Short mmCIF file of C-alpha atoms and ligand atoms in Angstrom, two decimals:
data_model
loop_
_atom_site.label_atom_id
_atom_site.label_comp_id
_atom_site.label_asym_id
_atom_site.label_seq_id
_atom_site.Cartn_x
_atom_site.Cartn_y
_atom_site.Cartn_z
CA MET A 1 -28.65 -1.54 -15.17
CA ASN A 2 -30.02 -0.48 -11.88
CA ARG A 3 -28.67 2.66 -10.56
CA GLN A 4 -26.86 0.83 -7.43
CA ALA A 5 -25.06 -1.34 -10.16
CA LEU A 6 -24.29 1.68 -12.03
CA LEU A 7 -23.01 3.36 -9.28
CA SER A 8 -20.74 0.66 -7.85
CA ALA A 9 -19.58 -0.01 -11.56
CA SER A 10 -18.38 3.64 -11.64
CA LEU A 11 -16.65 3.49 -8.12
CA SER A 12 -13.88 0.99 -9.11
CA PRO A 13 -11.52 1.70 -11.79
CA THR A 14 -11.14 -0.93 -14.82
CA VAL A 15 -7.59 -1.20 -14.39
CA SER A 16 -5.05 -0.14 -11.59
CA LEU A 17 -1.07 -1.33 -12.28
CA THR A 18 1.51 -1.09 -9.61
CA PHE A 19 5.18 -1.62 -10.93
CA LYS A 20 8.60 -1.18 -10.07
CA VAL A 21 10.76 1.29 -11.53
CA PRO A 22 14.49 0.44 -10.90
CA TRP A 23 17.05 3.04 -11.83
CA VAL A 24 20.65 3.96 -11.40
CA ASP A 25 22.08 7.40 -9.95
CA ASP A 26 24.66 9.25 -11.16
CA SER A 27 26.84 7.48 -8.49
CA GLY A 28 26.04 4.12 -9.63
CA LYS A 29 23.40 3.47 -6.90
CA VAL A 30 20.44 1.41 -7.59
CA HIS A 31 17.02 3.01 -6.70
CA VAL A 32 13.77 1.22 -6.73
CA ASN A 33 10.58 3.41 -6.86
CA LEU A 34 6.73 2.33 -7.29
CA GLY A 35 4.98 3.32 -10.68
CA TYR A 36 1.16 3.33 -11.11
CA ARG A 37 -1.55 3.85 -13.35
CA ILE A 38 -5.04 4.10 -12.57
CA GLN A 39 -7.37 3.49 -15.69
CA PHE A 40 -10.87 4.36 -14.14
CA ASN A 41 -13.43 5.16 -16.65
CA ASN A 42 -13.51 5.08 -20.83
CA ALA A 43 -17.33 5.50 -21.40
CA ILE A 44 -16.94 8.69 -23.08
CA GLY A 45 -13.42 8.48 -24.37
CA PRO A 46 -9.91 7.26 -23.84
CA TYR A 47 -8.46 7.26 -20.52
CA LYS A 48 -7.07 10.55 -19.68
CA GLY A 49 -5.04 12.10 -16.87
CA GLY A 50 -1.91 13.19 -15.31
CA LEU A 51 1.17 11.71 -13.99
CA ARG A 52 2.32 12.74 -10.76
CA PHE A 53 6.12 12.22 -9.51
CA HIS A 54 6.15 13.10 -5.73
CA PRO A 55 7.12 10.99 -2.44
CA SER A 56 3.62 11.33 -1.31
CA VAL A 57 2.37 9.40 -4.27
CA ASN A 58 0.21 6.45 -3.44
CA LEU A 59 -2.01 4.23 -4.92
CA SER A 60 -5.13 5.45 -2.81
CA ILE A 61 -4.30 9.07 -3.73
CA LEU A 62 -4.16 8.60 -7.72
CA LYS A 63 -7.51 6.65 -6.84
CA PHE A 64 -9.04 9.71 -5.45
CA LEU A 65 -7.45 11.94 -8.14
CA GLY A 66 -8.32 9.53 -11.16
CA PHE A 67 -11.87 9.45 -10.09
CA GLU A 68 -12.05 13.56 -10.12
CA GLN A 69 -10.77 13.31 -13.00
CA ILE A 70 -13.61 11.43 -14.98
CA PHE A 71 -16.12 14.26 -14.41
CA LYS A 72 -13.94 17.17 -15.08
CA ASN A 73 -12.69 15.51 -18.27
CA SER A 74 -16.76 14.97 -18.99
CA LEU A 75 -17.36 18.65 -18.35
CA THR A 76 -14.86 19.86 -21.05
CA THR A 77 -17.27 18.50 -23.83
CA LEU A 78 -14.55 16.91 -25.25
CA PRO A 79 -14.27 12.69 -25.93
CA MET A 80 -12.08 11.76 -22.89
CA GLY A 81 -12.22 9.12 -20.17
CA GLY A 82 -10.73 9.39 -16.70
CA GLY A 83 -7.26 8.44 -15.33
CA LYS A 84 -4.39 9.03 -13.26
CA GLY A 85 -0.77 7.61 -12.72
CA GLY A 86 2.47 8.61 -11.29
CA SER A 87 5.26 7.63 -9.09
CA ASP A 88 6.66 8.06 -5.59
CA PHE A 89 9.93 9.41 -7.11
CA ASP A 90 11.11 12.55 -6.25
CA PRO A 91 12.42 14.90 -8.87
CA LYS A 92 13.77 17.77 -6.82
CA GLY A 93 17.16 17.81 -6.64
CA LYS A 94 18.11 15.14 -9.08
CA SER A 95 20.27 15.34 -12.18
CA ASN A 96 18.76 15.77 -15.74
CA ALA A 97 20.62 12.29 -16.43
CA GLU A 98 18.74 10.85 -13.42
CA ILE A 99 15.61 12.05 -14.56
CA MET A 100 16.01 10.70 -18.12
CA ARG A 101 16.85 7.37 -16.93
CA PHE A 102 13.91 7.05 -14.37
CA CYS A 103 11.44 8.53 -16.99
CA GLN A 104 12.68 5.66 -19.40
CA SER A 105 12.47 2.95 -16.87
CA PHE A 106 8.78 4.40 -16.20
CA MET A 107 8.13 4.13 -19.54
CA LEU A 108 9.64 0.39 -20.26
CA GLU A 109 6.40 -0.74 -18.04
CA LEU A 110 4.05 1.76 -18.75
CA TRP A 111 3.92 1.61 -22.43
CA LYS A 112 2.21 -1.87 -22.61
CA MET A 113 -0.90 -0.45 -21.66
CA ILE A 114 -1.13 3.06 -23.44
CA GLY A 115 -1.77 4.48 -26.75
CA PRO A 116 -3.36 7.28 -28.65
CA GLU A 117 -7.05 5.66 -28.70
CA THR A 118 -6.61 3.78 -25.42
CA ASP A 119 -4.95 5.99 -22.82
CA VAL A 120 -3.26 9.16 -23.14
CA PRO A 121 -1.26 10.36 -19.99
CA ALA A 122 -0.42 14.07 -19.23
CA GLY A 123 2.13 15.85 -16.89
CA ASP A 124 0.92 16.95 -13.40
CA ILE A 125 3.23 17.64 -10.17
CA GLY A 126 6.80 16.93 -10.83
CA VAL A 127 6.14 16.29 -14.51
CA GLY A 128 6.77 18.95 -17.08
CA GLY A 129 7.88 19.35 -20.48
CA ARG A 130 11.16 17.72 -19.88
CA GLU A 131 9.94 14.40 -18.32
CA ILE A 132 7.07 14.03 -21.02
CA GLY A 133 9.84 14.46 -23.52
CA PHE A 134 12.01 11.60 -22.05
CA MET A 135 8.95 9.61 -21.49
CA TYR A 136 7.90 10.05 -25.38
CA GLY A 137 11.40 9.27 -26.55
CA MET A 138 11.51 6.08 -24.92
CA TYR A 139 7.51 5.15 -26.16
CA LYS A 140 8.72 5.77 -29.79
CA LYS A 141 11.42 3.86 -29.68
CA LEU A 142 9.57 0.78 -27.79
CA THR A 143 6.66 1.24 -30.26
CA ARG A 144 8.37 2.87 -33.45
CA GLU A 145 5.31 5.32 -33.65
CA HIS A 146 5.06 8.75 -33.64
CA THR A 147 1.72 9.22 -32.17
CA GLY A 148 -0.12 11.51 -29.64
CA VAL A 149 0.20 9.19 -26.86
CA LEU A 150 0.94 11.78 -24.31
CA THR A 151 0.01 15.56 -23.95
CA GLY A 152 2.00 18.28 -23.06
CA LYS A 153 4.55 17.65 -25.59
CA GLY A 154 7.19 20.24 -26.85
CA ILE A 155 5.66 22.72 -29.56
CA ASN A 156 8.01 21.27 -32.29
CA TRP A 157 7.05 17.77 -31.72
CA GLY A 158 3.29 17.53 -31.50
CA GLY A 159 2.78 19.82 -28.62
CA SER A 160 -0.26 22.44 -28.64
CA LEU A 161 0.50 26.23 -28.40
CA ILE A 162 -1.11 27.96 -25.44
CA ARG A 163 -1.14 24.69 -23.23
CA PRO A 164 1.31 26.40 -20.57
CA GLU A 165 -1.48 29.11 -19.90
CA ALA A 166 -4.52 27.30 -20.77
CA THR A 167 -5.46 26.67 -17.30
CA GLY A 168 -5.23 30.42 -16.20
CA PHE A 169 -6.93 31.49 -19.26
CA GLY A 170 -9.75 29.44 -19.17
CA ALA A 171 -10.11 29.99 -15.22
CA VAL A 172 -10.68 33.56 -16.27
CA TYR A 173 -12.81 32.96 -18.99
CA PHE A 174 -15.06 30.94 -16.39
CA ALA A 175 -14.96 33.88 -13.96
CA HIS A 176 -16.07 36.24 -16.56
CA GLU A 177 -18.86 33.94 -17.30
CA MET A 178 -19.95 34.18 -13.65
CA LEU A 179 -19.51 37.67 -13.56
CA LYS A 180 -21.81 37.73 -16.75
CA THR A 181 -24.58 36.41 -14.76
CA LYS A 182 -24.74 39.57 -12.66
CA ASN A 183 -24.36 41.93 -15.48
CA GLN A 184 -20.77 42.34 -14.51
CA ASP A 185 -17.38 41.87 -16.13
CA PHE A 186 -13.65 42.43 -15.17
CA LYS A 187 -13.22 46.01 -16.10
CA GLY A 188 -12.33 48.12 -13.42
CA LYS A 189 -12.26 45.08 -10.70
CA THR A 190 -9.75 44.16 -8.37
CA VAL A 191 -8.23 40.69 -8.25
CA ALA A 192 -6.58 38.76 -5.51
CA VAL A 193 -4.44 35.86 -7.15
CA SER A 194 -2.47 33.37 -5.05
CA GLY A 195 0.61 31.19 -6.41
CA PHE A 196 3.01 32.39 -8.75
CA GLY A 197 3.21 29.29 -10.86
CA ASN A 198 1.59 27.82 -14.42
CA VAL A 199 -2.06 28.59 -13.16
CA ALA A 200 -1.42 32.04 -11.76
CA TRP A 201 0.58 33.48 -14.44
CA GLY A 202 -2.05 32.91 -16.93
CA ALA A 203 -4.75 34.17 -14.94
CA VAL A 204 -2.79 37.15 -14.08
CA GLN A 205 -2.60 37.81 -17.89
CA LYS A 206 -5.71 37.12 -18.87
CA VAL A 207 -7.54 39.56 -15.91
CA THR A 208 -5.05 42.23 -17.29
CA GLU A 209 -6.31 41.73 -20.88
CA LEU A 210 -9.92 41.79 -19.72
CA GLY A 211 -9.49 45.05 -17.96
CA GLY A 212 -9.13 44.23 -14.36
CA LYS A 213 -6.35 44.95 -12.08
CA VAL A 214 -4.43 41.78 -10.41
CA VAL A 215 -3.09 43.04 -6.97
CA THR A 216 -1.49 39.94 -5.29
CA ILE A 217 0.43 36.64 -6.24
CA SER A 218 1.94 34.72 -3.60
CA GLY A 219 4.29 32.07 -2.67
CA PRO A 220 4.55 29.36 0.04
CA ASP A 221 6.60 32.27 2.29
CA GLY A 222 3.96 35.04 2.05
CA TYR A 223 2.14 37.15 -0.70
CA ILE A 224 2.82 40.33 -2.69
CA TYR A 225 0.55 43.50 -2.89
CA ASP A 226 0.79 45.63 -5.45
CA PRO A 227 -1.83 48.45 -5.41
CA ASP A 228 -0.80 49.51 -8.99
CA GLY A 229 -1.54 46.19 -10.43
CA ILE A 230 0.91 43.45 -11.54
CA SER A 231 0.82 43.61 -15.19
CA GLY A 232 3.10 43.93 -18.31
CA GLU A 233 6.94 43.83 -17.42
CA LYS A 234 5.93 42.77 -14.04
CA ILE A 235 4.46 39.86 -15.29
CA HIS A 236 7.57 39.37 -17.01
CA TYR A 237 9.70 39.83 -14.29
CA MET A 238 7.19 37.33 -12.19
CA LEU A 239 8.07 34.81 -14.99
CA GLU A 240 11.59 35.30 -14.30
CA LEU A 241 11.66 34.95 -10.98
CA ARG A 242 9.86 31.68 -11.43
CA SER A 243 12.41 30.19 -13.64
CA SER A 244 14.96 31.43 -11.44
CA ASN A 245 13.73 28.34 -9.19
CA GLN A 246 13.17 30.87 -6.14
CA ASP A 247 10.71 29.43 -3.99
CA ILE A 248 9.42 33.20 -2.46
CA VAL A 249 8.05 36.33 -4.48
CA LYS A 250 9.66 38.59 -1.78
CA PRO A 251 12.17 39.66 -4.72
CA TYR A 252 9.01 41.51 -6.32
CA SER A 253 8.83 43.95 -3.88
CA TYR A 254 12.64 45.28 -4.32
CA GLU A 255 11.87 45.57 -7.89
CA PHE A 256 8.76 47.36 -7.71
CA PRO A 257 8.95 49.60 -4.44
CA ASN A 258 5.21 50.34 -4.20
CA ALA A 259 4.25 46.62 -3.61
CA GLN A 260 4.80 45.13 -0.25
CA PHE A 261 5.73 41.67 0.72
CA HIS A 262 3.47 40.35 3.64
CA GLN A 263 5.59 37.19 5.19
CA GLY A 264 3.82 34.25 6.28
CA LYS A 265 0.26 35.84 5.42
CA ARG A 266 -2.11 34.72 2.57
CA PRO A 267 -3.36 37.16 -0.12
CA TRP A 268 -7.06 36.85 1.32
CA GLU A 269 -6.88 39.77 3.43
CA VAL A 270 -6.49 42.18 0.80
CA LYS A 271 -9.92 44.17 -0.22
CA CYS A 272 -10.99 42.53 -3.56
CA ASP A 273 -13.81 41.87 -5.93
CA VAL A 274 -12.75 38.74 -7.43
CA ALA A 275 -10.69 36.04 -5.64
CA LEU A 276 -8.62 33.33 -7.71
CA PRO A 277 -7.08 30.57 -5.64
CA CYS A 278 -4.56 29.60 -7.97
CA ALA A 279 -1.64 27.95 -5.83
CA THR A 280 -1.95 24.89 -3.81
CA GLN A 281 -4.79 22.18 -2.07
CA ASN A 282 -6.52 23.99 1.69
CA GLU A 283 -4.97 27.44 1.11
CA LEU A 284 -8.21 29.34 1.59
CA GLY A 285 -9.73 28.40 5.43
CA LYS A 286 -12.92 29.34 6.77
CA GLU A 287 -11.38 32.75 8.38
CA ASP A 288 -9.74 33.62 5.02
CA ALA A 289 -13.68 33.00 3.18
CA LEU A 290 -15.09 35.14 6.34
CA THR A 291 -12.45 38.01 5.53
CA LEU A 292 -13.07 38.05 1.61
CA ILE A 293 -16.99 38.05 2.57
CA LYS A 294 -16.30 40.98 5.09
CA ASN A 295 -14.44 42.79 2.55
CA GLY A 296 -17.21 42.58 -0.11
CA VAL A 297 -15.61 39.73 -2.61
CA MET A 298 -18.46 38.96 -5.22
CA CYS A 299 -16.62 36.25 -7.03
CA VAL A 300 -14.16 33.30 -6.22
CA ALA A 301 -13.43 30.71 -8.59
CA GLU A 302 -10.86 28.06 -7.86
CA GLY A 303 -7.60 27.93 -10.67
CA ALA A 304 -6.16 25.21 -8.30
CA ASN A 305 -7.58 21.83 -7.38
CA MET A 306 -9.57 22.01 -4.02
CA PRO A 307 -7.44 25.35 -2.51
CA SER A 308 -10.78 26.15 -0.30
CA THR A 309 -11.79 24.33 2.62
CA PRO A 310 -15.12 22.60 2.89
CA GLU A 311 -15.86 25.27 5.84
CA ALA A 312 -14.72 28.02 3.44
CA ILE A 313 -17.11 26.81 0.63
CA GLU A 314 -19.96 26.61 3.18
CA ALA A 315 -19.03 30.08 4.31
CA PHE A 316 -19.24 31.38 0.59
CA GLN A 317 -22.47 29.68 -0.36
CA GLU A 318 -24.07 30.58 2.88
CA HIS A 319 -23.62 34.10 2.16
CA LYS A 320 -24.64 33.72 -1.60
CA VAL A 321 -21.10 34.77 -2.83
CA MET A 322 -20.63 33.34 -6.05
CA PHE A 323 -18.25 30.30 -5.78
CA ALA A 324 -17.27 27.93 -8.52
CA PRO A 325 -14.99 24.71 -7.84
CA GLY A 326 -11.42 23.62 -9.55
CA LYS A 327 -13.41 20.76 -11.36
CA ALA A 328 -15.01 23.22 -13.59
CA VAL A 329 -12.68 26.15 -13.29
CA ASN A 330 -9.64 24.62 -13.95
CA ALA A 331 -10.81 22.15 -16.48
CA GLY A 332 -9.26 24.42 -19.50
CA GLY A 333 -5.99 22.80 -18.90
CA VAL A 334 -7.14 19.13 -19.52
CA ALA A 335 -9.55 20.49 -22.49
CA THR A 336 -6.50 22.12 -24.18
CA SER A 337 -4.90 18.65 -23.93
CA GLY A 338 -7.69 17.37 -25.82
CA LEU A 339 -7.42 19.95 -28.21
CA GLU A 340 -4.06 18.70 -28.43
CA MET A 341 -5.14 15.26 -29.16
CA SER A 342 -6.99 16.46 -31.65
CA GLN A 343 -4.25 18.13 -33.49
CA ASN A 344 -2.02 15.04 -33.18
CA SER A 345 -4.67 12.67 -34.71
CA MET A 346 -5.36 15.44 -37.78
CA LYS A 347 -1.69 15.81 -38.21
CA LEU A 348 -2.14 19.48 -37.89
CA ASN A 349 -1.43 22.40 -35.72
CA TRP A 350 -3.90 25.26 -34.63
CA ALA A 351 -2.66 28.57 -34.47
CA THR A 352 -2.63 30.27 -30.73
CA GLU A 353 -6.07 32.15 -32.11
CA GLU A 354 -7.86 28.94 -32.84
CA VAL A 355 -6.71 26.98 -29.83
CA ASP A 356 -7.60 30.20 -27.46
CA MET A 357 -11.27 30.44 -29.52
CA ARG A 358 -12.12 26.90 -28.78
CA LEU A 359 -10.85 27.17 -25.14
CA HIS A 360 -13.09 30.06 -24.67
CA GLN A 361 -15.95 28.37 -26.04
CA ILE A 362 -15.34 25.09 -23.85
CA MET A 363 -15.20 27.30 -20.86
CA LYS A 364 -18.62 29.19 -21.68
CA SER A 365 -19.86 25.67 -22.57
CA ILE A 366 -18.72 24.56 -18.83
CA HIS A 367 -20.18 27.25 -17.57
CA GLU A 368 -23.91 26.67 -18.96
CA GLN A 369 -23.57 23.21 -17.64
CA CYS A 370 -23.03 23.96 -14.18
CA ALA A 371 -25.81 26.75 -14.18
CA LYS A 372 -28.41 24.35 -15.89
CA TYR A 373 -27.86 21.92 -13.19
CA GLY A 374 -27.16 24.01 -10.07
CA THR A 375 -29.30 27.03 -10.37
CA GLN A 376 -31.70 27.26 -7.32
CA PRO A 377 -35.03 28.36 -7.11
CA ASP A 378 -33.77 31.65 -5.48
CA GLY A 379 -31.61 32.10 -8.73
CA TYR A 380 -28.24 31.29 -6.83
CA ILE A 381 -25.82 29.15 -8.96
CA ASN A 382 -24.67 26.35 -6.81
CA TYR A 383 -21.38 25.46 -9.00
CA VAL A 384 -20.27 22.59 -7.18
CA LYS A 385 -23.81 20.98 -7.37
CA GLY A 386 -23.87 21.88 -11.00
CA ALA A 387 -20.53 20.60 -11.80
CA ASN A 388 -20.81 17.12 -10.06
CA VAL A 389 -24.47 16.38 -11.78
CA ALA A 390 -23.31 17.57 -15.20
CA GLY A 391 -19.96 15.76 -15.16
CA PHE A 392 -21.63 12.59 -13.61
CA LEU A 393 -24.53 12.40 -15.99
CA LYS A 394 -22.90 12.02 -19.40
CA VAL A 395 -20.59 9.46 -18.00
CA ALA A 396 -23.66 7.77 -16.33
CA ASN A 397 -25.84 7.78 -19.66
CA ALA A 398 -22.91 6.57 -21.46
CA MET A 399 -22.22 3.55 -19.25
CA LEU A 400 -26.09 2.68 -19.24
CA ASP A 401 -25.98 2.90 -23.13
CA GLN A 402 -23.10 0.50 -23.54
CA GLY A 403 -24.27 -1.93 -20.98
CA VAL A 404 -22.69 -4.18 -18.53
CA LEU A 405 -18.99 -4.08 -18.89
P1 NDP B 501 2.86 25.52 -10.37
O1 NDP B 501 4.08 24.28 -9.50
O2 NDP B 501 3.60 25.98 -11.52
O3 NDP B 501 2.77 26.76 -9.31
C1 NDP B 501 2.09 26.62 -7.86
C2 NDP B 501 2.69 27.89 -7.09
O4 NDP B 501 2.42 27.89 -6.23
C3 NDP B 501 4.33 27.55 -7.34
O5 NDP B 501 4.61 28.97 -7.58
C4 NDP B 501 4.40 27.20 -5.60
O6 NDP B 501 5.60 27.59 -5.18
C5 NDP B 501 3.52 28.04 -4.93
N1 NDP B 501 2.93 27.57 -3.73
C6 NDP B 501 2.74 26.55 -3.20
N2 NDP B 501 2.32 26.30 -1.99
C7 NDP B 501 2.02 27.32 -1.70
C8 NDP B 501 1.20 28.32 -0.84
N3 NDP B 501 1.29 27.25 0.36
N4 NDP B 501 0.82 29.42 -0.66
C9 NDP B 501 1.24 30.10 -2.00
N5 NDP B 501 1.93 29.53 -2.96
C10 NDP B 501 2.26 28.35 -2.94
O7 NDP B 501 1.57 24.55 -10.44
P2 NDP B 501 0.61 24.95 -11.39
O8 NDP B 501 0.41 26.18 -11.38
O9 NDP B 501 0.54 24.20 -12.41
O10 NDP B 501 -0.64 24.47 -10.18
C11 NDP B 501 -1.31 24.91 -9.27
C12 NDP B 501 -2.45 24.21 -9.14
O11 NDP B 501 -3.47 24.02 -9.97
C13 NDP B 501 -2.30 23.15 -8.69
O12 NDP B 501 -3.59 22.49 -7.49
C14 NDP B 501 -2.75 22.13 -9.63
O13 NDP B 501 -2.77 20.93 -9.33
C15 NDP B 501 -3.92 23.00 -10.23
N6 NDP B 501 -3.84 22.52 -11.55
C16 NDP B 501 -3.17 22.97 -12.78
C17 NDP B 501 -3.26 22.59 -14.04
C18 NDP B 501 -2.26 23.18 -15.18
O14 NDP B 501 -2.31 22.95 -16.07
N7 NDP B 501 -0.87 23.44 -14.83
C19 NDP B 501 -4.38 21.95 -14.32
C20 NDP B 501 -5.45 21.96 -13.31
C21 NDP B 501 -5.10 22.09 -12.35
P3 NDP B 501 6.92 26.31 -4.86
O15 NDP B 501 7.12 25.98 -6.33
O16 NDP B 501 7.67 27.12 -3.98
O17 NDP B 501 6.37 25.48 -4.14
#
């Protein structure tokens, strides 16, 4: 196969399915949403990627996310192809019963094309443990099989320990490898984290364990600066705040008086050694990058998907600040989903320490691959290039080995 043919083959999904999802709300009114599943590439393993339930979901967004997922999954070293799916259904404000009816209707169509050796969907925005449970229940009823067809399952029925915090843990393991290239580690480092969701929580906990001091967390309305560091009971408080469905972090500053809430601001104005954007896309622009650089940041690792704008990335790279993209840094989440698949097929449950040890190894290996393909003649590691090349080569070589399909 020549290179051009290979490229065009990898740019189109194998299957792209759109289907209707009718469901009845609590008042008896019928609604119809659209459901999607993109099976993009299975050269190195079954299709794998999350389901997103959000009004912004459409085929084009899912195709882009599915394409990126191929290379993220390839980087994990585990045998997982790339896919993505979801619906324009908005779970916000819906009752439990409405969510259940929607998930069951969604699975009534999706089950025909997924399976533990074919396509293994997971959660994403709007799809957490509750939605995975409802969809899994319907899959089980239709197939009469209890298999590892979805990941992100409950701990008592096939889920993996530390999956919720794995993305944050993995991001910090990756950043630690970056620091090691400069003979540094987290001890005594000041760290700015954004967000206060799953990824941010895991990252705050792991930085603290490794001896760093996290001084910020943030929400859509502003950020908290806590000069004493966010650790111990403060992490528990942050989790409580989150589970109470509050969409701002302000109450943290009432509970811990040394902490200040900065309304409408982002944490990147705080002086720090390491920055971990863990909230959302485009939350770190060029001006933020220049402020971080002026304040002496040495390492920026993306816990979220695409939090830095292209201009911000350019600024970090121009100033030789270590910068690594989400594709590599946050791959610990899907890697732990891959570990859940392994445990399901072996009918085993690994202990927390075992999953954590494997996650740590995987993040080290992703860093090695990025350094292998991204190190420039002057020694600076271009992690963006390294992650793209390493992720692509493995998939491309597998496609070449397997012939024109
Ligand atoms: P969560 O929804 O758990 O957390 C995101 C947090 O960031 C929420 O607290 C949210 O508040 C807050 N937030 C939203 N917008 C902003 C903003 N503009 N500024 C500051 N904070 C904001 O999501 P996750 O932690 O799971 O995911 C975070 C990012 O990481 C996303 O980009 C996701 O795609 C990516 N990711 C997640 C993985 C995982 O395993 N969880 C795996 C790989 C990537 P609110 O709820 O009020 O909007």
